[in-house]
Amino acid sequence: MKLWQENLQNNDYLDVKEVAAVENLLTDLNDLRQEIEDAFETVSTDSKALLAELQKSPVVMENQFLKNPEYSEEAGSHVMDIYLEVHEHHRQLGMLWEKRKARLKEYLHLCMFDQDSSQVLQKDRTITASYKGFGWVYKQRGIYIHGQGGL
């Protein structure tokens, strides 16, 4: 539980700038969700089976109980308490996962925008550099480029 929680609250993804790497992080996040769901399903199935076994009637064999009814009730209550605690942790992990997924998607869009804007700026610099006097024509007309004014 703690390892999953730490993984979901980790902000190391902010160091990643490549779109493909952020997409891989989203894939890893989906794999983590599946791992959490599988573990919860296993605990849930095992808890239900154990509760069912504890709720069966005690068996009498040679005038002795194989299961003490009081022990079974106490054990069943304990199993149910643990199951409810696991269920609550599962719910909290689900909320953390949703929050993390939303952040990663937003970050992916930001990285895509950054990549696209860098390509546009690079093309703009290439075009501007290839036409001598290009900037001069705009300056003569009162139009400024590259952070010096309007365009």
JSON list of C-alpha atoms in Angstrom, two decimals:
[
{"chain": "A", "resi": 1, "resn": "MET", "atom": "CA", "xyz": [0.00, 0.00, 0.00]},
{"chain": "A", "resi": 2, "resn": "LYS", "atom": "CA", "xyz": [2.69, 2.50, 0.99]},
{"chain": "A", "resi": 3, "resn": "LEU", "atom": "CA", "xyz": [4.80, 1.76, -2.05]},
{"chain": "A", "resi": 4, "resn": "TRP", "atom": "CA", "xyz": [1.84, 2.30, -4.37]},
{"chain": "A", "resi": 5, "resn": "GLN", "atom": "CA", "xyz": [0.87, 5.46, -2.51]},
{"chain": "A", "resi": 6, "resn": "GLU", "atom": "CA", "xyz": [4.40, 6.88, -2.75]},
{"chain": "A", "resi": 7, "resn": "ASN", "atom": "CA", "xyz": [4.52, 6.00, -6.44]},
{"chain": "A", "resi": 8, "resn": "LEU", "atom": "CA", "xyz": [1.23, 7.80, -7.08]},
{"chain": "A", "resi": 9, "resn": "GLN", "atom": "CA", "xyz": [2.28, 10.90, -5.12]},
{"chain": "A", "resi": 10, "resn": "ASN", "atom": "CA", "xyz": [5.71, 11.11, -6.73]},
{"chain": "A", "resi": 11, "resn": "ASN", "atom": "CA", "xyz": [6.31, 14.21, -8.91]},
{"chain": "A", "resi": 12, "resn": "ASP", "atom": "CA", "xyz": [9.51, 13.03, -10.61]},
{"chain": "A", "resi": 13, "resn": "TYR", "atom": "CA", "xyz": [7.69, 13.04, -13.93]},
{"chain": "A", "resi": 14, "resn": "LEU", "atom": "CA", "xyz": [8.25, 16.81, -14.05]},
{"chain": "A", "resi": 15, "resn": "ASP", "atom": "CA", "xyz": [11.88, 16.07, -14.94]},
{"chain": "A", "resi": 16, "resn": "VAL", "atom": "CA", "xyz": [10.74, 14.32, -18.13]},
{"chain": "A", "resi": 17, "resn": "LYS", "atom": "CA", "xyz": [10.39, 16.62, -21.15]},
{"chain": "A", "resi": 18, "resn": "GLU", "atom": "CA", "xyz": [9.99, 14.20, -24.05]},
{"chain": "A", "resi": 19, "resn": "VAL", "atom": "CA", "xyz": [6.44, 13.44, -25.24]},
{"chain": "A", "resi": 20, "resn": "ALA", "atom": "CA", "xyz": [7.21, 9.73, -25.77]},
{"chain": "A", "resi": 21, "resn": "ALA", "atom": "CA", "xyz": [8.59, 9.42, -22.23]},
{"chain": "A", "resi": 22, "resn": "VAL", "atom": "CA", "xyz": [5.45, 11.00, -20.73]},
{"chain": "A", "resi": 23, "resn": "GLU", "atom": "CA", "xyz": [3.31, 8.63, -22.83]},
{"chain": "A", "resi": 24, "resn": "ASN", "atom": "CA", "xyz": [5.34, 5.74, -21.37]},
{"chain": "A", "resi": 25, "resn": "LEU", "atom": "CA", "xyz": [4.64, 7.08, -17.88]},
{"chain": "A", "resi": 26, "resn": "LEU", "atom": "CA", "xyz": [0.91, 6.98, -18.67]},
{"chain": "A", "resi": 27, "resn": "THR", "atom": "CA", "xyz": [1.26, 3.37, -19.81]},
{"chain": "A", "resi": 28, "resn": "ASP", "atom": "CA", "xyz": [3.15, 2.52, -16.62]},
{"chain": "A", "resi": 29, "resn": "LEU", "atom": "CA", "xyz": [0.42, 4.23, -14.61]},
{"chain": "A", "resi": 30, "resn": "ASN", "atom": "CA", "xyz": [-2.23, 2.07, -16.27]},
{"chain": "A", "resi": 31, "resn": "ASP", "atom": "CA", "xyz": [-0.13, -1.02, -15.47]},
{"chain": "A", "resi": 32, "resn": "LEU", "atom": "CA", "xyz": [0.07, 0.11, -11.84]},
{"chain": "A", "resi": 33, "resn": "ARG", "atom": "CA", "xyz": [-3.72, 0.46, -11.74]},
{"chain": "A", "resi": 34, "resn": "GLN", "atom": "CA", "xyz": [-4.08, -3.10, -13.02]},
{"chain": "A", "resi": 35, "resn": "GLU", "atom": "CA", "xyz": [-1.62, -4.34, -10.38]},
{"chain": "A", "resi": 36, "resn": "ILE", "atom": "CA", "xyz": [-3.62, -2.59, -7.64]},
{"chain": "A", "resi": 37, "resn": "GLU", "atom": "CA", "xyz": [-6.91, -4.00, -8.96]},
{"chain": "A", "resi": 38, "resn": "ASP", "atom": "CA", "xyz": [-5.49, -7.53, -9.18]},
{"chain": "A", "resi": 39, "resn": "ALA", "atom": "CA", "xyz": [-4.18, -7.35, -5.61]},
{"chain": "A", "resi": 40, "resn": "PHE", "atom": "CA", "xyz": [-7.50, -6.03, -4.31]},
{"chain": "A", "resi": 41, "resn": "GLU", "atom": "CA", "xyz": [-9.40, -8.75, -6.17]},
{"chain": "A", "resi": 42, "resn": "THR", "atom": "CA", "xyz": [-7.17, -11.41, -4.60]},
{"chain": "A", "resi": 43, "resn": "VAL", "atom": "CA", "xyz": [-7.65, -10.01, -1.10]},
{"chain": "A", "resi": 44, "resn": "SER", "atom": "CA", "xyz": [-11.38, -9.68, -1.68]},
{"chain": "A", "resi": 45, "resn": "THR", "atom": "CA", "xyz": [-11.76, -13.26, -2.93]},
{"chain": "A", "resi": 46, "resn": "ASP", "atom": "CA", "xyz": [-9.64, -14.68, -0.11]},
{"chain": "A", "resi": 47, "resn": "SER", "atom": "CA", "xyz": [-11.53, -12.66, 2.51]},
{"chain": "A", "resi": 48, "resn": "LYS", "atom": "CA", "xyz": [-14.90, -13.84, 1.24]},
{"chain": "A", "resi": 49, "resn": "ALA", "atom": "CA", "xyz": [-13.73, -17.46, 1.20]},
{"chain": "A", "resi": 50, "resn": "LEU", "atom": "CA", "xyz": [-12.36, -17.17, 4.73]},
{"chain": "A", "resi": 51, "resn": "LEU", "atom": "CA", "xyz": [-15.55, -15.53, 6.00]},
{"chain": "A", "resi": 52, "resn": "ALA", "atom": "CA", "xyz": [-17.65, -18.22, 4.37]},
{"chain": "A", "resi": 53, "resn": "GLU", "atom": "CA", "xyz": [-15.54, -20.91, 6.04]},
{"chain": "A", "resi": 54, "resn": "LEU", "atom": "CA", "xyz": [-15.76, -19.21, 9.42]},
{"chain": "A", "resi": 55, "resn": "GLN", "atom": "CA", "xyz": [-19.55, -18.88, 9.16]},
{"chain": "A", "resi": 56, "resn": "LYS", "atom": "CA", "xyz": [-20.11, -22.59, 8.56]},
{"chain": "A", "resi": 57, "resn": "SER", "atom": "CA", "xyz": [-21.60, -24.58, 11.39]},
{"chain": "A", "resi": 58, "resn": "PRO", "atom": "CA", "xyz": [-19.07, -26.08, 13.75]},
{"chain": "A", "resi": 59, "resn": "VAL", "atom": "CA", "xyz": [-18.36, -29.72, 13.08]},
{"chain": "A", "resi": 60, "resn": "VAL", "atom": "CA", "xyz": [-18.66, -32.21, 15.92]},
{"chain": "A", "resi": 61, "resn": "MET", "atom": "CA", "xyz": [-16.26, -35.10, 15.82]},
{"chain": "A", "resi": 62, "resn": "GLU", "atom": "CA", "xyz": [-15.96, -37.54, 18.69]},
{"chain": "A", "resi": 63, "resn": "ASN", "atom": "CA", "xyz": [-17.83, -35.21, 21.01]},
{"chain": "A", "resi": 64, "resn": "GLN", "atom": "CA", "xyz": [-15.40, -32.33, 20.37]},
{"chain": "A", "resi": 65, "resn": "PHE", "atom": "CA", "xyz": [-15.88, -29.22, 18.33]},
{"chain": "A", "resi": 66, "resn": "LEU", "atom": "CA", "xyz": [-13.37, -28.78, 15.56]},
{"chain": "A", "resi": 67, "resn": "LYS", "atom": "CA", "xyz": [-14.27, -25.11, 15.50]},
{"chain": "A", "resi": 68, "resn": "ASN", "atom": "CA", "xyz": [-15.21, -23.13, 18.53]},
{"chain": "A", "resi": 69, "resn": "PRO", "atom": "CA", "xyz": [-18.28, -21.00, 17.60]},
{"chain": "A", "resi": 70, "resn": "GLU", "atom": "CA", "xyz": [-17.11, -18.06, 19.70]},
{"chain": "A", "resi": 71, "resn": "TYR", "atom": "CA", "xyz": [-13.70, -18.16, 18.07]},
{"chain": "A", "resi": 72, "resn": "SER", "atom": "CA", "xyz": [-15.29, -18.29, 14.62]},
{"chain": "A", "resi": 73, "resn": "GLU", "atom": "CA", "xyz": [-17.42, -15.20, 15.29]},
{"chain": "A", "resi": 74, "resn": "GLU", "atom": "CA", "xyz": [-14.46, -13.27, 16.64]},
{"chain": "A", "resi": 75, "resn": "ALA", "atom": "CA", "xyz": [-12.24, -14.35, 13.76]},
{"chain": "A", "resi": 76, "resn": "GLY", "atom": "CA", "xyz": [-14.97, -13.50, 11.24]},
{"chain": "A", "resi": 77, "resn": "SER", "atom": "CA", "xyz": [-15.34, -10.06, 12.76]},
{"chain": "A", "resi": 78, "resn": "HIS", "atom": "CA", "xyz": [-11.58, -9.55, 12.59]},
{"chain": "A", "resi": 79, "resn": "VAL", "atom": "CA", "xyz": [-11.43, -10.67, 8.94]},
{"chain": "A", "resi": 80, "resn": "MET", "atom": "CA", "xyz": [-14.30, -8.32, 8.09]},
{"chain": "A", "resi": 81, "resn": "ASP", "atom": "CA", "xyz": [-12.55, -5.39, 9.82]},
{"chain": "A", "resi": 82, "resn": "ILE", "atom": "CA", "xyz": [-9.38, -6.05, 7.85]},
{"chain": "A", "resi": 83, "resn": "TYR", "atom": "CA", "xyz": [-11.33, -6.38, 4.61]},
{"chain": "A", "resi": 84, "resn": "LEU", "atom": "CA", "xyz": [-13.05, -3.03, 5.23]},
{"chain": "A", "resi": 85, "resn": "GLU", "atom": "CA", "xyz": [-9.68, -1.42, 5.94]},
{"chain": "A", "resi": 86, "resn": "VAL", "atom": "CA", "xyz": [-8.25, -2.85, 2.70]},
{"chain": "A", "resi": 87, "resn": "HIS", "atom": "CA", "xyz": [-11.33, -1.64, 0.85]},
{"chain": "A", "resi": 88, "resn": "GLU", "atom": "CA", "xyz": [-10.79, 1.90, 2.20]},
{"chain": "A", "resi": 89, "resn": "HIS", "atom": "CA", "xyz": [-7.12, 1.83, 1.14]},
{"chain": "A", "resi": 90, "resn": "HIS", "atom": "CA", "xyz": [-8.20, 0.62, -2.29]},
{"chain": "A", "resi": 91, "resn": "ARG", "atom": "CA", "xyz": [-10.63, 3.55, -2.56]},
{"chain": "A", "resi": 92, "resn": "GLN", "atom": "CA", "xyz": [-7.90, 6.02, -1.55]},
{"chain": "A", "resi": 93, "resn": "LEU", "atom": "CA", "xyz": [-5.45, 4.53, -4.04]},
{"chain": "A", "resi": 94, "resn": "GLY", "atom": "CA", "xyz": [-8.12, 4.83, -6.74]},
{"chain": "A", "resi": 95, "resn": "MET", "atom": "CA", "xyz": [-8.53, 8.54, -6.00]},
{"chain": "A", "resi": 96, "resn": "LEU", "atom": "CA", "xyz": [-4.75, 9.07, -6.03]},
{"chain": "A", "resi": 97, "resn": "TRP", "atom": "CA", "xyz": [-4.52, 7.18, -9.31]},
{"chain": "A", "resi": 98, "resn": "GLU", "atom": "CA", "xyz": [-7.22, 9.34, -10.93]},
{"chain": "A", "resi": 99, "resn": "LYS", "atom": "CA", "xyz": [-5.49, 12.50, -9.74]},
{"chain": "A", "resi": 100, "resn": "ARG", "atom": "CA", "xyz": [-2.12, 11.28, -11.03]},
{"chain": "A", "resi": 101, "resn": "LYS", "atom": "CA", "xyz": [-3.60, 10.31, -14.39]},
{"chain": "A", "resi": 102, "resn": "ALA", "atom": "CA", "xyz": [-5.21, 13.74, -14.82]},
{"chain": "A", "resi": 103, "resn": "ARG", "atom": "CA", "xyz": [-1.90, 15.46, -13.96]},
{"chain": "A", "resi": 104, "resn": "LEU", "atom": "CA", "xyz": [0.06, 13.28, -16.36]},
{"chain": "A", "resi": 105, "resn": "LYS", "atom": "CA", "xyz": [-2.41, 13.95, -19.17]},
{"chain": "A", "resi": 106, "resn": "GLU", "atom": "CA", "xyz": [-2.16, 17.70, -18.54]},
{"chain": "A", "resi": 107, "resn": "TYR", "atom": "CA", "xyz": [1.62, 17.43, -18.44]},
{"chain": "A", "resi": 108, "resn": "LEU", "atom": "CA", "xyz": [1.59, 15.44, -21.70]},
{"chain": "A", "resi": 109, "resn": "HIS", "atom": "CA", "xyz": [-0.40, 18.23, -23.36]},
{"chain": "A", "resi": 110, "resn": "LEU", "atom": "CA", "xyz": [2.04, 20.80, -21.99]},
{"chain": "A", "resi": 111, "resn": "CYS", "atom": "CA", "xyz": [5.01, 18.83, -23.36]},
{"chain": "A", "resi": 112, "resn": "MET", "atom": "CA", "xyz": [3.29, 18.51, -26.74]},
{"chain": "A", "resi": 113, "resn": "PHE", "atom": "CA", "xyz": [2.66, 22.26, -26.80]},
{"chain": "A", "resi": 114, "resn": "ASP", "atom": "CA", "xyz": [6.26, 22.94, -25.82]},
{"chain": "A", "resi": 115, "resn": "GLN", "atom": "CA", "xyz": [7.52, 20.62, -28.56]},
{"chain": "A", "resi": 116, "resn": "ASP", "atom": "CA", "xyz": [5.22, 22.18, -31.19]},
{"chain": "A", "resi": 117, "resn": "SER", "atom": "CA", "xyz": [6.07, 25.75, -30.21]},
{"chain": "A", "resi": 118, "resn": "SER", "atom": "CA", "xyz": [9.80, 24.95, -30.30]},
{"chain": "A", "resi": 119, "resn": "GLN", "atom": "CA", "xyz": [9.40, 23.58, -33.83]},
{"chain": "A", "resi": 120, "resn": "VAL", "atom": "CA", "xyz": [7.48, 26.67, -34.93]},
{"chain": "A", "resi": 121, "resn": "LEU", "atom": "CA", "xyz": [10.11, 28.98, -33.46]},
{"chain": "A", "resi": 122, "resn": "GLN", "atom": "CA", "xyz": [12.88, 26.99, -35.12]},
{"chain": "A", "resi": 123, "resn": "LYS", "atom": "CA", "xyz": [11.13, 27.19, -38.51]},
{"chain": "A", "resi": 124, "resn": "ASP", "atom": "CA", "xyz": [10.52, 30.91, -37.98]},
{"chain": "A", "resi": 125, "resn": "ARG", "atom": "CA", "xyz": [14.22, 31.49, -37.27]},
{"chain": "A", "resi": 126, "resn": "THR", "atom": "CA", "xyz": [15.19, 29.43, -40.32]},
{"chain": "A", "resi": 127, "resn": "ILE", "atom": "CA", "xyz": [12.84, 31.36, -42.61]},
{"chain": "A", "resi": 128, "resn": "THR", "atom": "CA", "xyz": [13.89, 34.72, -41.17]},
{"chain": "A", "resi": 129, "resn": "ALA", "atom": "CA", "xyz": [17.60, 33.88, -41.52]},
{"chain": "A", "resi": 130, "resn": "SER", "atom": "CA", "xyz": [17.20, 32.69, -45.11]},
{"chain": "A", "resi": 131, "resn": "TYR", "atom": "CA", "xyz": [15.73, 35.98, -46.35]},
{"chain": "A", "resi": 132, "resn": "LYS", "atom": "CA", "xyz": [18.17, 38.83, -45.90]},
{"chain": "A", "resi": 133, "resn": "GLY", "atom": "CA", "xyz": [16.38, 42.00, -45.14]},
{"chain": "A", "resi": 134, "resn": "PHE", "atom": "CA", "xyz": [13.21, 40.17, -44.10]},
{"chain": "A", "resi": 135, "resn": "GLY", "atom": "CA", "xyz": [13.29, 41.70, -40.64]},
{"chain": "A", "resi": 136, "resn": "TRP", "atom": "CA", "xyz": [14.28, 45.07, -42.05]},
{"chain": "A", "resi": 137, "resn": "VAL", "atom": "CA", "xyz": [11.16, 45.21, -44.27]},
{"chain": "A", "resi": 138, "resn": "TYR", "atom": "CA", "xyz": [8.94, 44.61, -41.27]},
{"chain": "A", "resi": 139, "resn": "LYS", "atom": "CA", "xyz": [10.79, 47.20, -39.21]},
{"chain": "A", "resi": 140, "resn": "GLN", "atom": "CA", "xyz": [10.34, 49.77, -41.96]},
{"chain": "A", "resi": 141, "resn": "ARG", "atom": "CA", "xyz": [6.60, 49.19, -41.91]},
{"chain": "A", "resi": 142, "resn": "GLY", "atom": "CA", "xyz": [6.43, 49.46, -38.12]},
{"chain": "A", "resi": 143, "resn": "ILE", "atom": "CA", "xyz": [5.88, 45.75, -37.52]},
{"chain": "A", "resi": 144, "resn": "TYR", "atom": "CA", "xyz": [8.21, 44.20, -35.01]},
{"chain": "A", "resi": 145, "resn": "ILE", "atom": "CA", "xyz": [8.94, 40.52, -34.62]},
{"chain": "A", "resi": 146, "resn": "HIS", "atom": "CA", "xyz": [10.49, 38.24, -32.01]},
{"chain": "A", "resi": 147, "resn": "GLY", "atom": "CA", "xyz": [9.35, 39.86, -28.81]},
{"chain": "A", "resi": 148, "resn": "GLN", "atom": "CA", "xyz": [10.00, 43.47, -29.82]},
{"chain": "A", "resi": 149, "resn": "GLY", "atom": "CA", "xyz": [6.41, 44.33, -30.50]},
{"chain": "A", "resi": 150, "resn": "GLY", "atom": "CA", "xyz": [3.22, 43.12, -32.11]},
{"chain": "A", "resi": 151, "resn": "LEU", "atom": "CA", "xyz": [3.49, 40.11, -34.47]}
]
